[in-house]
Short mmCIF file of C-alpha atoms and ligand atoms in Angstrom, two decimals:
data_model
loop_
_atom_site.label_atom_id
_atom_site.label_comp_id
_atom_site.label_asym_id
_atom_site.label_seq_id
_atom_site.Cartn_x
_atom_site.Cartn_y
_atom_site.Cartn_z
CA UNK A 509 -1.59 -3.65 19.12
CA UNK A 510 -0.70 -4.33 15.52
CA UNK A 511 -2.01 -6.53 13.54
CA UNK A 512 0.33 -9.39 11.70
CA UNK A 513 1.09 -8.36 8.62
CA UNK A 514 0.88 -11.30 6.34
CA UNK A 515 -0.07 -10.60 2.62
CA UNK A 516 -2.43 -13.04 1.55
CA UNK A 517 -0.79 -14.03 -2.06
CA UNK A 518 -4.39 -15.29 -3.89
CA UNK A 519 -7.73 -13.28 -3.64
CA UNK A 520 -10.28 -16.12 -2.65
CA UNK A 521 -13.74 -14.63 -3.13
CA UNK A 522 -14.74 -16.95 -0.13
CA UNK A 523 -12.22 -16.40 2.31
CA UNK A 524 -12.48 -12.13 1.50
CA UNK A 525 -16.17 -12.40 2.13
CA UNK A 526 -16.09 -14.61 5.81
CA UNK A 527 -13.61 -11.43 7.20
CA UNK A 528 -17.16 -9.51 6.64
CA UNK A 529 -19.70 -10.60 9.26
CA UNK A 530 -22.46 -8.68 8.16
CA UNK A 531 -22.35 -10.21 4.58
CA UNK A 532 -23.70 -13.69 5.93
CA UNK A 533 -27.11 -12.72 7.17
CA UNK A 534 -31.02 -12.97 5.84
CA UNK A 535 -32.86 -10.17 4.95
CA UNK A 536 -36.58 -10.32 4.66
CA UNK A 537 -35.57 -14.05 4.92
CA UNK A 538 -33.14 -14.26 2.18
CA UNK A 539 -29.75 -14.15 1.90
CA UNK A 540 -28.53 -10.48 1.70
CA UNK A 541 -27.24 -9.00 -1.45
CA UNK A 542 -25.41 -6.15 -0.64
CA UNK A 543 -24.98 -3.47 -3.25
CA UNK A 544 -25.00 -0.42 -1.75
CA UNK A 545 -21.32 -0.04 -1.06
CA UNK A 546 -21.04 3.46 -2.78
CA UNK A 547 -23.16 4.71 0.87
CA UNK A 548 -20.81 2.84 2.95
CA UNK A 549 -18.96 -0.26 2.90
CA UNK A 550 -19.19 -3.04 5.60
CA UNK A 551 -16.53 -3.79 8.01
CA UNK A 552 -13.96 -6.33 8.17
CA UNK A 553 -13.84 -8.47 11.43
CA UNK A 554 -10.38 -6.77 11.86
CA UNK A 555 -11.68 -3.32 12.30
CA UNK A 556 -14.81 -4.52 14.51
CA UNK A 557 -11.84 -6.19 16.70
CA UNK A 558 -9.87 -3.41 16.78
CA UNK A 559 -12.95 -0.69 18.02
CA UNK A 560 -13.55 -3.42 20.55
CA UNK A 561 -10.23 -3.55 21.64
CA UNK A 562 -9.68 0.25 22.17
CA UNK A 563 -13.10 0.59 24.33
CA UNK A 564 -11.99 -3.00 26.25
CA UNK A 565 -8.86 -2.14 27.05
CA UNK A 566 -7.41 1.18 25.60
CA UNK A 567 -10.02 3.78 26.07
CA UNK A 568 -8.54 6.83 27.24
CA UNK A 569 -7.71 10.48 25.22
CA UNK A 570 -5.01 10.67 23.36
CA UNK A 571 -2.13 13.17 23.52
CA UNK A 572 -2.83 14.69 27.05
CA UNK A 573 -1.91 12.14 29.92
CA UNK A 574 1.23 9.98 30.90
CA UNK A 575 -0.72 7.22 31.80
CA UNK A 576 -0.80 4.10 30.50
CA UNK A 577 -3.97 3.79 28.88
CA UNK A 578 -3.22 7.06 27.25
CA UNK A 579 -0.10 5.98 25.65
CA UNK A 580 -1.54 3.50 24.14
CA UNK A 581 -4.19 5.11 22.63
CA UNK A 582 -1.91 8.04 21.30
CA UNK A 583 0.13 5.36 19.82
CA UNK A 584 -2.38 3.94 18.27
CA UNK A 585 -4.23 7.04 17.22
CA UNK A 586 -0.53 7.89 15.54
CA UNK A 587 -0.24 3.99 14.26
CA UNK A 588 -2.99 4.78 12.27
CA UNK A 589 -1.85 8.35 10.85
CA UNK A 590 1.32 6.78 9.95
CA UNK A 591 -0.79 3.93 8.17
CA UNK A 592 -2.67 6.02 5.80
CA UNK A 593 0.45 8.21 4.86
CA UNK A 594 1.75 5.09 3.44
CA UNK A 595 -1.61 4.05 1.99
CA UNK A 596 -1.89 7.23 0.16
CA UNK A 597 1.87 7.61 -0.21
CA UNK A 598 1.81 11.01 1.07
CA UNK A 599 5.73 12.46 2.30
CA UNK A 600 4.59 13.23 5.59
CA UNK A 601 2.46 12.02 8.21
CA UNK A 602 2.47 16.08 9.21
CA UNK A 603 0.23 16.11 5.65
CA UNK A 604 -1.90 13.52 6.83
CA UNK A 605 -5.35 15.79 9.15
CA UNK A 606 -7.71 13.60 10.67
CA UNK A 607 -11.63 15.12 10.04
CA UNK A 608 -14.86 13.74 10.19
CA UNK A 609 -14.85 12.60 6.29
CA UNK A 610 -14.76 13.61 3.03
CA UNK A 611 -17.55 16.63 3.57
CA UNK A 612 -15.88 18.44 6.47
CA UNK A 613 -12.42 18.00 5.03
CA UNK A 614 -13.57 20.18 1.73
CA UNK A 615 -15.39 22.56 4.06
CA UNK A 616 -11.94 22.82 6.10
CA UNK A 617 -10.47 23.72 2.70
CA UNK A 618 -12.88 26.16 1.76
CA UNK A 619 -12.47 28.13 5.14
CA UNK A 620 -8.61 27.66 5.70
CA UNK A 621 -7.70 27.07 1.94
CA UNK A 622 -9.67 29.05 0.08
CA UNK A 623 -11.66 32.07 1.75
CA UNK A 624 -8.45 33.88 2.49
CA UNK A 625 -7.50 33.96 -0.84
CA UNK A 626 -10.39 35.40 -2.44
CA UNK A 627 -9.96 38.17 -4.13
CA UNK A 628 -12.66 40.41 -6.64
CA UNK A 629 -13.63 37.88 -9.34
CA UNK A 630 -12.42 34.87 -7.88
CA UNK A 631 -13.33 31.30 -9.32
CA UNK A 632 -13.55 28.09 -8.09
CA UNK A 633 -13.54 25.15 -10.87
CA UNK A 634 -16.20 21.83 -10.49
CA UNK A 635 -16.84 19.20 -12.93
CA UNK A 636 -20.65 19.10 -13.44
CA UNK A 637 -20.86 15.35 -11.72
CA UNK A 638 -20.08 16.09 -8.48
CA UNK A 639 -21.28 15.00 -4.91
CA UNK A 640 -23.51 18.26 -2.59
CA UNK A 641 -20.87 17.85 -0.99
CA UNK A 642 -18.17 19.23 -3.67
CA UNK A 643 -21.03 22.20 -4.32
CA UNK A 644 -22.45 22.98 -1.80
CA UNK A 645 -18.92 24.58 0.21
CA UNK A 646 -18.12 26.29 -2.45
CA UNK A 647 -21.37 28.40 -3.08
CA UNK A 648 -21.43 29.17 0.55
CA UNK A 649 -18.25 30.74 -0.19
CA UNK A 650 -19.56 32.41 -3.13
CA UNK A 651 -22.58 33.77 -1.17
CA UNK A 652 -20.34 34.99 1.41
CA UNK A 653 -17.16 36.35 -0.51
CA UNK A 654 -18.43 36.96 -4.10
CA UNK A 655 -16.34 34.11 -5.52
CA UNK A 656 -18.23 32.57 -8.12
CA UNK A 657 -18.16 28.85 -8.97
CA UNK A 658 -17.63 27.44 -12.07
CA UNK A 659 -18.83 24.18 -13.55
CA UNK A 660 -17.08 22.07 -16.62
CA UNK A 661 -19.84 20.36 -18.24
CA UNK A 662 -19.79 16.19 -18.84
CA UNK A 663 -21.18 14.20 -21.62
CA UNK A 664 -23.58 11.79 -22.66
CA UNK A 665 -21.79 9.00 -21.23
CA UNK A 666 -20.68 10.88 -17.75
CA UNK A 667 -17.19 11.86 -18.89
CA UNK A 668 -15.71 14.93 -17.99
CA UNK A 669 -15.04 17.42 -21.45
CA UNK A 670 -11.67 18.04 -20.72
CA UNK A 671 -10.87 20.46 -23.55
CA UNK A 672 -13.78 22.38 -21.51
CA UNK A 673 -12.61 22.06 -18.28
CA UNK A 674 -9.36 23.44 -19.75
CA UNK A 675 -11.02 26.32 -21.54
CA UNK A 676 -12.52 27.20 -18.08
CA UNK A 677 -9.03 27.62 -16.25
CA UNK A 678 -7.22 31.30 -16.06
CA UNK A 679 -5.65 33.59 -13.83
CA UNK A 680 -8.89 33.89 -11.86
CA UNK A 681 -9.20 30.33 -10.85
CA UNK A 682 -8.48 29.86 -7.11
CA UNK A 683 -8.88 26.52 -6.95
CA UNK A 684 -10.09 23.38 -8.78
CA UNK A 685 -12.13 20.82 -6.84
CA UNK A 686 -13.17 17.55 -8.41
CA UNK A 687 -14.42 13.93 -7.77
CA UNK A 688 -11.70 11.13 -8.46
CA UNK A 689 -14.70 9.06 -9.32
CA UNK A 690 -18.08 9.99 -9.59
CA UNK A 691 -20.85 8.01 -6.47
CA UNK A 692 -23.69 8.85 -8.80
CA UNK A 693 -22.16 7.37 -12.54
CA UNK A 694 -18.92 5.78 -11.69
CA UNK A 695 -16.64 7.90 -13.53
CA UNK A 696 -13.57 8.17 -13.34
CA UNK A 697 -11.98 11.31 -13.92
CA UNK A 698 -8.43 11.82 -16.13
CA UNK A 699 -6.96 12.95 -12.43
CA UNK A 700 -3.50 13.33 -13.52
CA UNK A 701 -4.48 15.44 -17.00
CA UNK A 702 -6.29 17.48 -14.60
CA UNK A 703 -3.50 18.16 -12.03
CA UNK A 704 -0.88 18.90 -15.12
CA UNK A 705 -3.64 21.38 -16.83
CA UNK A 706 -4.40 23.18 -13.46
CA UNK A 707 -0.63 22.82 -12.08
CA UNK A 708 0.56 24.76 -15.74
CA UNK A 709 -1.34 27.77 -14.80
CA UNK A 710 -0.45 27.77 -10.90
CA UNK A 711 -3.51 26.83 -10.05
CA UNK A 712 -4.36 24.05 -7.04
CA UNK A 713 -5.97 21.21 -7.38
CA UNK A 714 -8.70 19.09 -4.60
CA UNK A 715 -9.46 15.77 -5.27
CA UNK A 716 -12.56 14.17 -3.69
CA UNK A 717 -11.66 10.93 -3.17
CA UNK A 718 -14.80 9.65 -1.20
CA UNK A 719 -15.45 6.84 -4.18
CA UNK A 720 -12.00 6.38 -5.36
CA UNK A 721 -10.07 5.40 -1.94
CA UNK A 722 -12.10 1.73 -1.93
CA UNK A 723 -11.40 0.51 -5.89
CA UNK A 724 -8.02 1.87 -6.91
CA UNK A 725 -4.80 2.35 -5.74
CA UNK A 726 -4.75 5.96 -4.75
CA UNK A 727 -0.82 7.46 -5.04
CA UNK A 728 -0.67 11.14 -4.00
CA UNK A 729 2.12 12.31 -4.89
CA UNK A 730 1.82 10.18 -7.95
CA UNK A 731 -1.34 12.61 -8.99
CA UNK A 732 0.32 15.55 -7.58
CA UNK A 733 -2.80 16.97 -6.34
CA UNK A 734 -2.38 19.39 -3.55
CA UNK A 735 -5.60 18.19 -1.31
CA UNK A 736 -6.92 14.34 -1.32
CA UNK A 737 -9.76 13.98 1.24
CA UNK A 738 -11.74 10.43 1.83
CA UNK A 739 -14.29 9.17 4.19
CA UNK A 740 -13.28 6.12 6.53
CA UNK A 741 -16.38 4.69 6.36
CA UNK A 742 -16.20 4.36 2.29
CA UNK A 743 -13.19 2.15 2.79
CA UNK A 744 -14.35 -0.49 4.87
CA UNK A 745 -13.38 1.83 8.11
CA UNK A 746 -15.53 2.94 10.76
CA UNK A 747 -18.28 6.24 9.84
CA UNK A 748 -17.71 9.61 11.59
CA UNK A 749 -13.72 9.64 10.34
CA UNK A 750 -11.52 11.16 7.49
CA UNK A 751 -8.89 12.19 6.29
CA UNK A 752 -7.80 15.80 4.47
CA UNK A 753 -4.53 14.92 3.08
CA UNK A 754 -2.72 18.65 2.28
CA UNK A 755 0.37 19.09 0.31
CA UNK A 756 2.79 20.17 3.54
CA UNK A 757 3.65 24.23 2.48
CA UNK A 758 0.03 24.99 2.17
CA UNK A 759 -1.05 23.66 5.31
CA UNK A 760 1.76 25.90 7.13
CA UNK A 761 -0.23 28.62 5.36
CA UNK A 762 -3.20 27.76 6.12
CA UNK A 763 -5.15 28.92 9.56
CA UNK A 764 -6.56 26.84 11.65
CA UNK A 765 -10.43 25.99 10.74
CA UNK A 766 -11.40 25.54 14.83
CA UNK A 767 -10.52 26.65 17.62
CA UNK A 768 -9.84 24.77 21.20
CA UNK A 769 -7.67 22.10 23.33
CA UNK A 770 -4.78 20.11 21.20
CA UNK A 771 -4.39 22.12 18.45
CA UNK A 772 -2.48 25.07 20.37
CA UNK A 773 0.94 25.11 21.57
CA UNK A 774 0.32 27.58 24.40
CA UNK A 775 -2.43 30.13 25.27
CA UNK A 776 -2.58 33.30 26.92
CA UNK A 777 -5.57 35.77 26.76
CA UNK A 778 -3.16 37.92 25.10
CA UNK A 779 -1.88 35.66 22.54
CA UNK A 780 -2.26 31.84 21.30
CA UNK A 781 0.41 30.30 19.65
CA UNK A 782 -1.10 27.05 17.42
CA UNK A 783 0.14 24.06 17.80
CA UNK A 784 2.22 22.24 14.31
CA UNK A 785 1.16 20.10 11.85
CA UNK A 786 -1.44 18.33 11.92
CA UNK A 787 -2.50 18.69 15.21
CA UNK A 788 -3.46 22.85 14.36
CA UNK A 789 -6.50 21.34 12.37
CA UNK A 790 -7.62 18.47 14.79
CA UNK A 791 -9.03 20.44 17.65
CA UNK A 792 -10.60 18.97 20.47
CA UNK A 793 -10.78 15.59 21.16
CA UNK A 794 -10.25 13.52 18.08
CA UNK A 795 -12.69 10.42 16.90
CA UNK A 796 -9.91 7.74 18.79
CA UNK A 797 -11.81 4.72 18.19
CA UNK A 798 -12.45 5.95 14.06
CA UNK A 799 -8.87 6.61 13.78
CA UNK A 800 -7.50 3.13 15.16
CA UNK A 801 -10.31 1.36 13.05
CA UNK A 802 -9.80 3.08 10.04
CA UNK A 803 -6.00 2.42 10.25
CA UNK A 804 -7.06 -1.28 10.75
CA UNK A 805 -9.01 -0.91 7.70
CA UNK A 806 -6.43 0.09 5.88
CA UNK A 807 -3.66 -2.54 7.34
CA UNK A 808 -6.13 -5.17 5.97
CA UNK A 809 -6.43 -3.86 2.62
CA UNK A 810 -2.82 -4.12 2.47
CA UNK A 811 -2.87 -7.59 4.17
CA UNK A 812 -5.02 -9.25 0.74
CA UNK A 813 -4.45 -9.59 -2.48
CA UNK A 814 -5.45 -6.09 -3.43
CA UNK A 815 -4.72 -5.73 -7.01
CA UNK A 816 -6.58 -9.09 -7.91
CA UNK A 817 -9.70 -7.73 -5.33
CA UNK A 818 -9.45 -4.52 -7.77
CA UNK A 819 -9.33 -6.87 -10.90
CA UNK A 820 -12.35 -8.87 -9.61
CA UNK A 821 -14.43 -5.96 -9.02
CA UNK A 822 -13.87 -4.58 -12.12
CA UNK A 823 -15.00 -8.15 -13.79
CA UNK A 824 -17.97 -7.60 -11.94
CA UNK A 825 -18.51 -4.54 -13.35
CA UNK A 826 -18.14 -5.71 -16.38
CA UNK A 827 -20.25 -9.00 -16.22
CA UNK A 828 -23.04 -6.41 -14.66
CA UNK A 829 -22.70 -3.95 -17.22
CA UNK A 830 -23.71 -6.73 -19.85
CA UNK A 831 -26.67 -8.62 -17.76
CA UNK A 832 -28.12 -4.80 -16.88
CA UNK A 833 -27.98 -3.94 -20.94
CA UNK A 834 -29.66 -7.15 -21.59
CA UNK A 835 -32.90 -6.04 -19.72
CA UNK A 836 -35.50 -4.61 -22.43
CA UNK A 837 -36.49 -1.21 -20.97
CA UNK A 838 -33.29 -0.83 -18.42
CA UNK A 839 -31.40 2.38 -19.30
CA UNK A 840 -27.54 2.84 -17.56
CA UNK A 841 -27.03 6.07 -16.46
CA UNK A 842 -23.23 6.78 -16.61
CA UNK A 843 -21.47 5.25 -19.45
CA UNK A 844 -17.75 6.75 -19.09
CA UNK A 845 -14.75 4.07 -20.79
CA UNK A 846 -13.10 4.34 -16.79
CA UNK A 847 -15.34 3.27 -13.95
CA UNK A 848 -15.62 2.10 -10.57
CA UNK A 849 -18.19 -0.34 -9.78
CA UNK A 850 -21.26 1.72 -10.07
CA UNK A 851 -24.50 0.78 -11.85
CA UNK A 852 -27.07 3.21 -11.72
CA UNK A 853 -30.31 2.70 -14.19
CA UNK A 854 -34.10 4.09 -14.61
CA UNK A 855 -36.46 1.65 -15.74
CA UNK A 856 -39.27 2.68 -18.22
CA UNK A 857 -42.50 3.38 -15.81
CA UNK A 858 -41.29 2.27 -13.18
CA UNK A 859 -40.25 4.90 -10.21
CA UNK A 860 -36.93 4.08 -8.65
CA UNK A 861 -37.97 4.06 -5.19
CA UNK A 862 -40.44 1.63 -6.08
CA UNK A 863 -37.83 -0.97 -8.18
CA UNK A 864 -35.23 0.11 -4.67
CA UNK A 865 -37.83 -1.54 -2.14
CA UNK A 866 -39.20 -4.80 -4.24
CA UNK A 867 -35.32 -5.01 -4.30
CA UNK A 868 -34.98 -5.24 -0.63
CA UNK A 869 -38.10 -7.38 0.01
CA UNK A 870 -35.66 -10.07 -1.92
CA UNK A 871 -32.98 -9.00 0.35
CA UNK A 872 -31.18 -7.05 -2.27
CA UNK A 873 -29.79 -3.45 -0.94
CA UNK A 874 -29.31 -0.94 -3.75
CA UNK A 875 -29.71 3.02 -3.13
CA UNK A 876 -32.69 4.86 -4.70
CA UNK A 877 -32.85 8.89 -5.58
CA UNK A 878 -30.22 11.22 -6.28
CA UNK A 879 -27.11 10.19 -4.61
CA UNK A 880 -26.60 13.84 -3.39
CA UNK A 881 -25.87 14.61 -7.00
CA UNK A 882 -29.02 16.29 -8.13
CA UNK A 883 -27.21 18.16 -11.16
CA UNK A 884 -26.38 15.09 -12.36
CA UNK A 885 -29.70 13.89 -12.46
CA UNK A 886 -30.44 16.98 -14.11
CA UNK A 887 -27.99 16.25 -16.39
CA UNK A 888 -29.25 12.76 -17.36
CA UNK A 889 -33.46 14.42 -17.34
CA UNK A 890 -34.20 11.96 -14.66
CA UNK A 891 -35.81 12.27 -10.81
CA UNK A 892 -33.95 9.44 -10.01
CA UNK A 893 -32.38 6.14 -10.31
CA UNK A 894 -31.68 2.81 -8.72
CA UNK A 895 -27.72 2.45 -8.82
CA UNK A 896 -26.02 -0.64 -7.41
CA UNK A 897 -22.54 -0.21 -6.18
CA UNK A 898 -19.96 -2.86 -5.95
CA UNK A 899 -17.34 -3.96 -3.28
CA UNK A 900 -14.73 -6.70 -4.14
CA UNK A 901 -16.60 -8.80 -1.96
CA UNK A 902 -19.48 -8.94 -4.45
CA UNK A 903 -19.94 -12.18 -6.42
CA UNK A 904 -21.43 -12.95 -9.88
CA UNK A 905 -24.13 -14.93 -8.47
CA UNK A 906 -25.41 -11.44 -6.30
CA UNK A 907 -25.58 -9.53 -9.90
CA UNK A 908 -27.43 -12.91 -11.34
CA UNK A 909 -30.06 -12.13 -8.55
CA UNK A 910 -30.21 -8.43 -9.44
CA UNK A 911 -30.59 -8.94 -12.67
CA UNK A 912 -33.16 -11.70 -12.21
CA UNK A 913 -35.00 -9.25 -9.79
CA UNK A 914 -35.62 -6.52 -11.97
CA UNK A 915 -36.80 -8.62 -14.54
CA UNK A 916 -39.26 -9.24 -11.51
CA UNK A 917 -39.91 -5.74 -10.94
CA UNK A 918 -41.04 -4.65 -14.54
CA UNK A 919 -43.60 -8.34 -14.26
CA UNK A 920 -44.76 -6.98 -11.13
CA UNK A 921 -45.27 -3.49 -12.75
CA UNK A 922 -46.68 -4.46 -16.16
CA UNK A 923 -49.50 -6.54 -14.39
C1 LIG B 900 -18.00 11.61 -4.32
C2 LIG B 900 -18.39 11.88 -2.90
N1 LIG B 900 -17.88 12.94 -2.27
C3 LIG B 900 -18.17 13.22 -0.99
C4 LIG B 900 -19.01 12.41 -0.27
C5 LIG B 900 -19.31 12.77 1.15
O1 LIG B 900 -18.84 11.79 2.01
P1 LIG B 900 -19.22 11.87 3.57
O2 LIG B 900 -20.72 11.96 3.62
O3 LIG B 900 -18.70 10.58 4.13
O4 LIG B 900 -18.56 13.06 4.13
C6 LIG B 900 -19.58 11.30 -0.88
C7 LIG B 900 -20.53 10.44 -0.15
O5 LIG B 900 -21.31 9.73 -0.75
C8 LIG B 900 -19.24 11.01 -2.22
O6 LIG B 900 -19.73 9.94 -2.85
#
């Protein structure tokens, strides 16, 4: 069942925020404040309707019955492939794997993509702000294949040293894998500088769009990158889905990274001939329910005013950037010109995890410790720090509180 497909023409703040049930409840006894959106984002009524819908009425497998229930689901399942080609603008849905999210996609990459091609002194290419998650793959490939991975630094303010990164590129990089934004500073990175820099030298390029896919219009082919992946859950979709977008001839070339039912075309115990794009990555049976939901996530991005959501978050961002530097003792972490709506700070004395729960005893939710980017805290010379991450659902009045509240937390401390 589609949904209508009516674009609302004005972004009302109050409207956006009643399609988001969990927004409008009490924490602790007051009203939540939610600012963790960087973990996961909430879920619009729409894609809590549409879950319920598939396990009400639709719940079967997809692919493998003639049933109705079946066809249904599979056209569902395929609805939503087809929806986040177009959201992404890739050329083909055939381009378009469904995974578990952004981590297993790069790990599909690194076994499919890139251990094949290793060869004796093999690189791959990170930016030095990157998730585990854009690390860790790659140094289990260097453990296992001798690859080595390299890392372009960053400066103070979290931006990527291009003329660095450049310098770091030859004939033995295999394969450059970077954040489009950065979950622990915000940064954005200069995406299509990086493409043109690595494409000049034949060299491919990943782009870890876990933080980008929920606060900018994300064009594919546009950036010419040659993998996108995302996490549903990051963009207001249900957890335990994502997406590996591939550029088309190198997933032909690429084996498959499992093994089992739906991603063969016929087996023998001689011989199994896989099954064509996408289905030769998507073995076994798929995450249905994710698929349809995150495809109704993405139908009601489309459905509001995006661009003025985008513009309003990034006023937030703005108006939180100036009450956070106004607080004697507050230090931002992650400074870059281009960022999403991240605010990540240390406050003098005061431990982060500490500052994280006096936030949540005033029903404010903000993420304490490394954000799975300890280099990055390395980076910085901090443990730590508190980071609130915006939605376009945030308000003003919600960054009044924080900033109010950790004014409250150094009081509390300094007693
Ligand atoms: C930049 C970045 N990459 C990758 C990931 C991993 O996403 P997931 O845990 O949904 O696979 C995250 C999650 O926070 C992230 O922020």
């Amino acid at each position: 069942m589609s949904a209508l497909r009516v674009v609302k023409p004005e972004f009302d703040l109050a409207d956006i925020r009643r399609d988001f049930p969990a927004l409008h409840q009490k924490v602790h006894g007051k009203p939540l404040v939610y600012l963790d959106n960087a973990a996961t984002t909430q879920k619009p009524k729409a894609v809590i309707d549409s879950l319920n819908r598939y396990y009400m009425f639709d719940c079967s497998n997809v692919h493998r019955a003639v049933h109705a229930l079946s066809d249904r689901a599979t056209k569902s399942y395929e609805a939503g492939r087809k929806t986040v080609q177009h959201f992404i603008n890739a050329r083909s849905e055939r381009e378009i794997v469904f995974v578990r999210g952004a981590t297993e996609a790069i790990n599909l990459v690194m076994n499919s993509f890139a251990r094949p091609r290793v060869k004796e002194g093999s690189e791959i290419l990170i930016s030095a702000l990157e998730h585990h998650s854009n690390i860790v793959p790659w140094q289990i490939l260097a453990e296992q294949t001798g690859a080595r991975l390299v890392v372009a630094p960053i400066n103070d303010a979290g931006e990527l040293i291009l003329e660095e990164f450049e310098r770091r590129l030859g004939p033995q990089t295999l394969l450059v894998s970077v954040a489009h934004a950065s979950n622990a500073l915000g940064t954005v990175l200069p995406v299509h500088e990086i493409v043109r820099m690595a494409h000049a030298r034949g060299i491919p390029v990943l782009l870890d769009g876990a933080q980008a896919i929920a606060h900018m219009h994300v064009d594919v082919q546009d950036m010419d990158c040659d993998f996108y992946v995302f996490s549903g859950h990051k963009v207001f979709g249900p957890t335990g889905v994502g997406v590996l977008y591939g550029r088309e001839s190198f997933l032909n070339e690429m084996p498959p990274y499992q093994g089992g039912g739906d991603m063969i075309r016929s087996v023998t115990f001689e011989k199994t001939i896989y099954n064509d794009l996408p289905y030769k990555f998507e073995a076994g049976t798929p995450h249905v329910a994710g698929v349809i939901g995150l495809g109704a996530a993405l139908n009601y991005l489309s459905r509001i005013a995006i661009d003025r959501a985008f513009k309003h978050e990034h006023e937030l961002l703005t108006y939180g950037t100036e009450l956070l530097n106004a607080i004697p003792g507050l230090r931002l972490i992650g400074t870059a010109r281009d960022k999403i709506g991240v605010l990540s700070f240390v406050l003098d004395g005061i431990h982060p995890h500490d500052v994280g729960t006096v936030l949540d005893r005033e029903g404010i939710a903000v993420r304490t410790g490394h954000h799975c980017a300890q280099p990055v805290m390395d980076r910085f010379g901090v443990p730590a720090t508190t980071r609130a991450s915006l939605a376009f659902y945030n308000t003003k009045v919600e960054l009044d509180a924080l900033a109010n509240r950790i004014r409250r937390v150094q009081k509390l401390f300094a007693a």
